[in-house]
Amino acid sequence: MDSKDKRQTTKNNRLIQAMRHASAGVWSVLRHERNMRIHLVLGIIAIFLGIWLKIRIQEWLWIILAIFFVMISEFANTVAEALTDLIVKNNYDPIAKRIKDVSAGSVLMSAIFAVIIGALIFIPKIF
């Protein structure tokens, strides 16, 4: 590595440094992953719907849990896909396909969970 290269290769020494890297990761996923942007928009809609319908604190806890569960699943899926792509390059590998499918499946399951939570909370209030 060139001595002029200032990119960090060691562990974070300060909290602010760690927070800067974490923020860069969040923005990277939002910038590059269409599905994360969709999940974010749907989460914001759920928050506004909750405000509009004046849901109770217990219901807010479930809504926030569902939103974060979907987003964390999408982060994990992005990591699994990136690592898999890094390892197999542009070659097809059945194990790599399985990794990506299972990872995407976890996002699907968390999204189904979020839809169920939203339906249980919002449908009775709307009707």
Coordinates of N, CA and C in Angstrom, one line a residue:
M1 N 0.8 -1.2 0.0 CA 0.0 0.0 0.0 C 0.9 1.2 0.0
D2 N 0.5 2.2 -0.8 CA 1.3 3.5 -0.9 C 1.2 4.2 0.4
S3 N 2.3 4.8 0.9 CA 2.3 5.5 2.2 C 1.5 6.8 2.1
K4 N 1.2 7.2 0.9 CA 0.3 8.4 0.8 C -1.2 8.1 0.9
D5 N -1.5 6.8 0.8 CA -2.9 6.3 1.0 C -3.3 6.5 2.4
K6 N -4.3 7.3 2.6 CA -4.8 7.7 4.0 C -6.0 6.9 4.4
R7 N -6.4 5.9 3.6 CA -7.6 5.1 4.0 C -7.3 4.2 5.2
Q8 N -8.3 4.1 6.1 CA -8.1 3.4 7.4 C -8.1 1.9 7.2
T9 N -7.1 1.3 7.8 CA -7.0 -0.2 7.7 C -7.0 -0.8 9.1
T10 N -7.1 0.0 10.1 CA -7.1 -0.5 11.5 C -8.4 -0.3 12.2
K11 N -8.5 -0.8 13.4 CA -9.7 -0.7 14.2 C -10.0 0.8 14.5
N12 N -11.3 1.2 14.6 CA -11.6 2.5 15.0 C -11.1 2.8 16.4
N13 N -10.5 3.9 16.6 CA -9.9 4.3 17.9 C -10.9 5.2 18.7
R14 N -11.7 5.9 18.0 CA -12.6 6.8 18.7 C -14.1 6.6 18.3
L15 N -15.0 6.9 19.2 CA -16.4 6.7 18.9 C -16.9 7.5 17.7
I16 N -16.4 8.7 17.6 CA -16.8 9.6 16.4 C -16.4 8.9 15.1
Q17 N -15.2 8.3 15.1 CA -14.7 7.6 14.0 C -15.6 6.5 13.6
A18 N -16.0 5.7 14.6 CA -16.9 4.5 14.4 C -18.3 5.0 13.9
M19 N -18.8 6.1 14.4 CA -20.1 6.7 14.0 C -20.0 7.1 12.6
R20 N -18.9 7.7 12.2 CA -18.7 8.2 10.8 C -18.8 7.0 9.8
H21 N -18.1 5.9 10.2 CA -18.1 4.8 9.3 C -19.5 4.1 9.2
A22 N -20.2 4.1 10.4 CA -21.5 3.5 10.4 C -22.5 4.3 9.6
S23 N -22.4 5.7 9.7 CA -23.2 6.5 8.9 C -22.9 6.4 7.4
A24 N -21.7 6.2 7.0 CA -21.3 5.9 5.6 C -22.0 4.6 5.2
G25 N -22.0 3.6 6.0 CA -22.7 2.4 5.7 C -24.1 2.5 5.4
V26 N -24.8 3.3 6.3 CA -26.3 3.5 6.1 C -26.5 4.2 4.8
W27 N -25.8 5.3 4.6 CA -26.0 6.1 3.3 C -25.6 5.2 2.1
S28 N -24.7 4.3 2.2 CA -24.3 3.5 1.1 C -25.5 2.5 0.7
V29 N -26.1 1.9 1.7 CA -27.2 1.0 1.5 C -28.4 1.8 0.9
L30 N -28.7 3.0 1.5 CA -29.8 3.8 0.9 C -29.5 4.2 -0.5
R31 N -28.3 4.6 -0.8 CA -27.9 5.0 -2.1 C -27.9 3.9 -3.2
H32 N -27.5 2.7 -2.8 CA -27.3 1.7 -3.8 C -28.4 0.6 -3.8
E33 N -29.2 0.5 -2.8 CA -30.2 -0.6 -2.7 C -31.6 0.0 -2.9
R34 N -32.2 -0.3 -4.0 CA -33.6 0.2 -4.3 C -34.6 -0.3 -3.3
N35 N -34.5 -1.6 -2.9 CA -35.4 -2.2 -2.0 C -35.3 -1.5 -0.6
M36 N -34.1 -1.0 -0.2 CA -34.0 -0.3 1.1 C -34.8 1.0 1.0
R37 N -34.7 1.7 -0.1 CA -35.4 2.9 -0.3 C -36.9 2.7 -0.2
I38 N -37.4 1.6 -0.8 CA -38.8 1.2 -0.8 C -39.2 1.0 0.7
H39 N -38.4 0.2 1.4 CA -38.7 -0.1 2.8 C -38.7 1.2 3.6
L40 N -37.8 2.1 3.4 CA -37.8 3.4 4.1 C -39.1 4.2 3.8
V41 N -39.5 4.3 2.6 CA -40.7 5.0 2.3 C -41.9 4.4 2.9
L42 N -42.0 3.1 2.9 CA -43.1 2.4 3.5 C -43.1 2.6 5.0
G43 N -41.9 2.6 5.6 CA -41.8 2.8 7.0 C -42.3 4.2 7.4
I44 N -41.9 5.2 6.6 CA -42.3 6.6 6.9 C -43.8 6.7 6.7
I45 N -44.4 6.0 5.7 CA -45.9 6.0 5.6 C -46.5 5.4 6.8
A46 N -46.0 4.3 7.3 CA -46.5 3.7 8.5 C -46.4 4.6 9.7
I47 N -45.4 5.4 9.8 CA -45.2 6.3 10.9 C -46.3 7.4 10.8
F48 N -46.4 8.0 9.6 CA -47.4 9.0 9.4 C -48.8 8.5 9.7
L49 N -49.1 7.3 9.2 CA -50.4 6.6 9.5 C -50.6 6.5 11.0
G50 N -49.6 6.1 11.7 CA -49.7 5.9 13.1 C -50.0 7.2 13.8
I51 N -49.4 8.3 13.4 CA -49.6 9.6 13.9 C -51.1 10.0 13.6
W52 N -51.5 9.8 12.4 CA -52.8 10.2 11.9 C -53.9 9.5 12.7
L53 N -53.7 8.2 12.9 CA -54.7 7.3 13.6 C -54.5 7.4 15.1
K54 N -53.5 8.1 15.6 CA -53.3 8.2 17.1 C -53.2 6.9 17.8
I55 N -52.3 6.0 17.3 CA -52.1 4.7 17.9 C -51.5 4.8 19.3
R56 N -51.7 3.8 20.1 CA -51.2 3.8 21.5 C -49.7 3.4 21.5
I57 N -49.1 3.7 22.6 CA -47.6 3.4 22.8 C -47.3 2.0 22.5
Q58 N -48.1 1.0 23.0 CA -47.8 -0.4 22.7 C -47.9 -0.7 21.2
E59 N -48.8 -0.1 20.5 CA -48.8 -0.3 19.1 C -47.6 0.4 18.4
W60 N -47.2 1.5 18.9 CA -46.0 2.2 18.3 C -44.8 1.2 18.5
L61 N -44.7 0.6 19.6 CA -43.5 -0.3 19.8 C -43.5 -1.4 18.8
W62 N -44.7 -2.0 18.4 CA -44.7 -3.0 17.4 C -44.4 -2.5 16.0
I63 N -44.9 -1.3 15.7 CA -44.7 -0.7 14.4 C -43.2 -0.4 14.2
I64 N -42.6 0.2 15.3 CA -41.1 0.6 15.2 C -40.3 -0.7 15.1
L65 N -40.7 -1.8 15.9 CA -40.0 -3.0 15.8 C -40.0 -3.6 14.4
A66 N -41.2 -3.6 13.8 CA -41.4 -4.1 12.4 C -40.5 -3.3 11.4
I67 N -40.6 -2.0 11.5 CA -39.8 -1.2 10.6 C -38.3 -1.5 10.7
F68 N -37.8 -1.5 11.9 CA -36.4 -1.8 12.1 C -36.0 -3.2 11.8
F69 N -36.9 -4.1 12.0 CA -36.6 -5.5 11.7 C -36.4 -5.7 10.2
V70 N -37.3 -5.0 9.4 CA -37.1 -5.1 7.9 C -35.9 -4.4 7.5
M71 N -35.6 -3.2 8.0 CA -34.4 -2.5 7.6 C -33.1 -3.3 8.0
I72 N -33.0 -3.8 9.2 CA -31.9 -4.6 9.6 C -31.7 -5.8 8.7
S73 N -32.8 -6.5 8.4 CA -32.8 -7.6 7.5 C -32.2 -7.2 6.1
E74 N -32.6 -6.0 5.6 CA -32.1 -5.6 4.3 C -30.6 -5.2 4.4
F75 N -30.1 -4.7 5.6 CA -28.7 -4.5 5.7 C -28.0 -5.8 5.7
A76 N -28.4 -6.8 6.4 CA -27.8 -8.1 6.4 C -27.8 -8.8 5.0
N77 N -28.9 -8.6 4.3 CA -29.0 -9.1 3.0 C -27.9 -8.4 2.1
T78 N -27.8 -7.1 2.2 CA -26.8 -6.4 1.4 C -25.4 -6.9 1.7
V79 N -25.1 -7.1 3.0 CA -23.8 -7.7 3.3 C -23.6 -9.1 2.8
A80 N -24.6 -9.9 2.9 CA -24.4 -11.3 2.4 C -24.2 -11.3 0.9
E81 N -25.0 -10.4 0.1 CA -24.8 -10.4 -1.3 C -23.5 -9.8 -1.7
A82 N -23.0 -8.8 -1.0 CA -21.7 -8.2 -1.4 C -20.6 -9.2 -1.1
L83 N -20.6 -9.8 0.0 CA -19.5 -10.8 0.3 C -19.6 -12.0 -0.6
T84 N -20.8 -12.4 -1.0 CA -20.9 -13.5 -1.9 C -20.3 -13.1 -3.3
D85 N -20.7 -11.9 -3.8 CA -20.2 -11.4 -5.0 C -18.7 -11.3 -5.0
L86 N -18.1 -10.8 -3.9 CA -16.7 -10.6 -3.7 C -16.0 -12.0 -3.9
I87 N -16.6 -13.0 -3.3 CA -15.9 -14.3 -3.3 C -16.0 -15.0 -4.6
V88 N -17.2 -15.0 -5.3 CA -17.4 -15.8 -6.5 C -17.1 -15.0 -7.7
K89 N -16.8 -13.7 -7.6 CA -16.6 -12.7 -8.7 C -17.8 -12.8 -9.6
N90 N -17.6 -13.0 -10.9 CA -18.7 -13.1 -11.9 C -19.1 -14.5 -12.3
N91 N -18.7 -15.5 -11.4 CA -19.0 -16.9 -11.8 C -20.2 -17.4 -11.0
Y92 N -20.9 -18.3 -11.7 CA -22.1 -18.9 -11.1 C -21.6 -20.0 -10.1
D93 N -22.2 -20.0 -9.0 CA -21.9 -21.0 -8.0 C -23.2 -21.3 -7.3
P94 N -23.6 -22.6 -7.2 CA -24.9 -23.0 -6.6 C -25.0 -22.6 -5.1
I95 N -23.8 -22.7 -4.4 CA -23.8 -22.3 -3.0 C -24.0 -20.8 -2.9
A96 N -23.4 -20.0 -3.7 CA -23.6 -18.6 -3.7 C -25.0 -18.2 -4.0
K97 N -25.6 -18.9 -4.9 CA -27.1 -18.7 -5.2 C -27.9 -19.0 -3.9
R98 N -27.6 -20.1 -3.3 CA -28.4 -20.4 -2.1 C -28.2 -19.3 -1.0
I99 N -27.0 -18.9 -0.8 CA -26.7 -17.8 0.2 C -27.5 -16.6 -0.1
K100 N -27.5 -16.2 -1.4 CA -28.3 -15.0 -1.8 C -29.8 -15.2 -1.7
D101 N -30.3 -16.4 -2.0 CA -31.7 -16.7 -1.9 C -32.2 -16.7 -0.5
V102 N -31.4 -17.3 0.4 CA -31.8 -17.4 1.8 C -31.7 -16.0 2.4
S103 N -30.7 -15.2 2.1 CA -30.6 -13.9 2.6 C -31.8 -13.0 2.2
A104 N -32.2 -13.1 0.9 CA -33.3 -12.4 0.4 C -34.6 -12.9 1.0
G105 N -34.7 -14.2 1.3 CA -35.8 -14.8 2.0 C -36.0 -14.2 3.4
S106 N -34.9 -13.9 4.0 CA -35.0 -13.4 5.4 C -35.7 -12.0 5.3
V107 N -35.3 -11.2 4.3 CA -36.0 -9.9 4.1 C -37.4 -10.1 3.8
L108 N -37.8 -11.0 3.0 CA -39.2 -11.3 2.6 C -40.0 -11.7 3.9
M109 N -39.4 -12.5 4.7 CA -40.1 -12.9 6.0 C -40.3 -11.7 6.9
S110 N -39.3 -10.9 7.0 CA -39.4 -9.7 7.9 C -40.4 -8.7 7.3
A111 N -40.5 -8.6 6.0 CA -41.5 -7.8 5.4 C -42.9 -8.3 5.6
I112 N -43.1 -9.6 5.5 CA -44.4 -10.2 5.8 C -44.8 -10.0 7.3
F113 N -43.8 -10.1 8.2 CA -44.0 -9.8 9.6 C -44.5 -8.4 9.7
A114 N -43.9 -7.4 9.0 CA -44.2 -6.0 9.1 C -45.7 -5.8 8.6
V115 N -46.0 -6.5 7.5 CA -47.4 -6.3 6.9 C -48.4 -6.8 7.9
I116 N -48.1 -8.0 8.5 CA -49.1 -8.5 9.5 C -49.2 -7.6 10.7
I117 N -48.1 -7.0 11.2 CA -48.2 -6.1 12.3 C -49.0 -4.9 11.9
G118 N -48.7 -4.3 10.7 CA -49.4 -3.1 10.2 C -50.9 -3.4 10.1
A119 N -51.2 -4.6 9.5 CA -52.7 -4.9 9.3 C -53.4 -5.1 10.7
L120 N -52.7 -5.7 11.6 CA -53.4 -5.9 12.9 C -53.6 -4.6 13.7
I121 N -52.7 -3.6 13.4 CA -52.9 -2.4 14.1 C -53.7 -1.4 13.3
F122 N -53.5 -1.3 12.0 CA -54.2 -0.2 11.3 C -55.6 -0.6 10.8
I123 N -55.8 -1.8 10.3 CA -57.1 -2.1 9.8 C -58.2 -1.9 10.7
P124 N -58.2 -2.3 12.0 CA -59.3 -2.1 12.9 C -59.5 -0.6 13.1
K125 N -58.5 0.2 13.1 CA -58.6 1.7 13.3 C -59.2 2.4 12.1
I126 N -58.9 1.9 10.9 CA -59.4 2.5 9.7 C -60.9 2.1 9.5
F127 N -61.2 0.8 9.8 CA -62.6 0.4 9.6 C -63.3 0.4 10.9

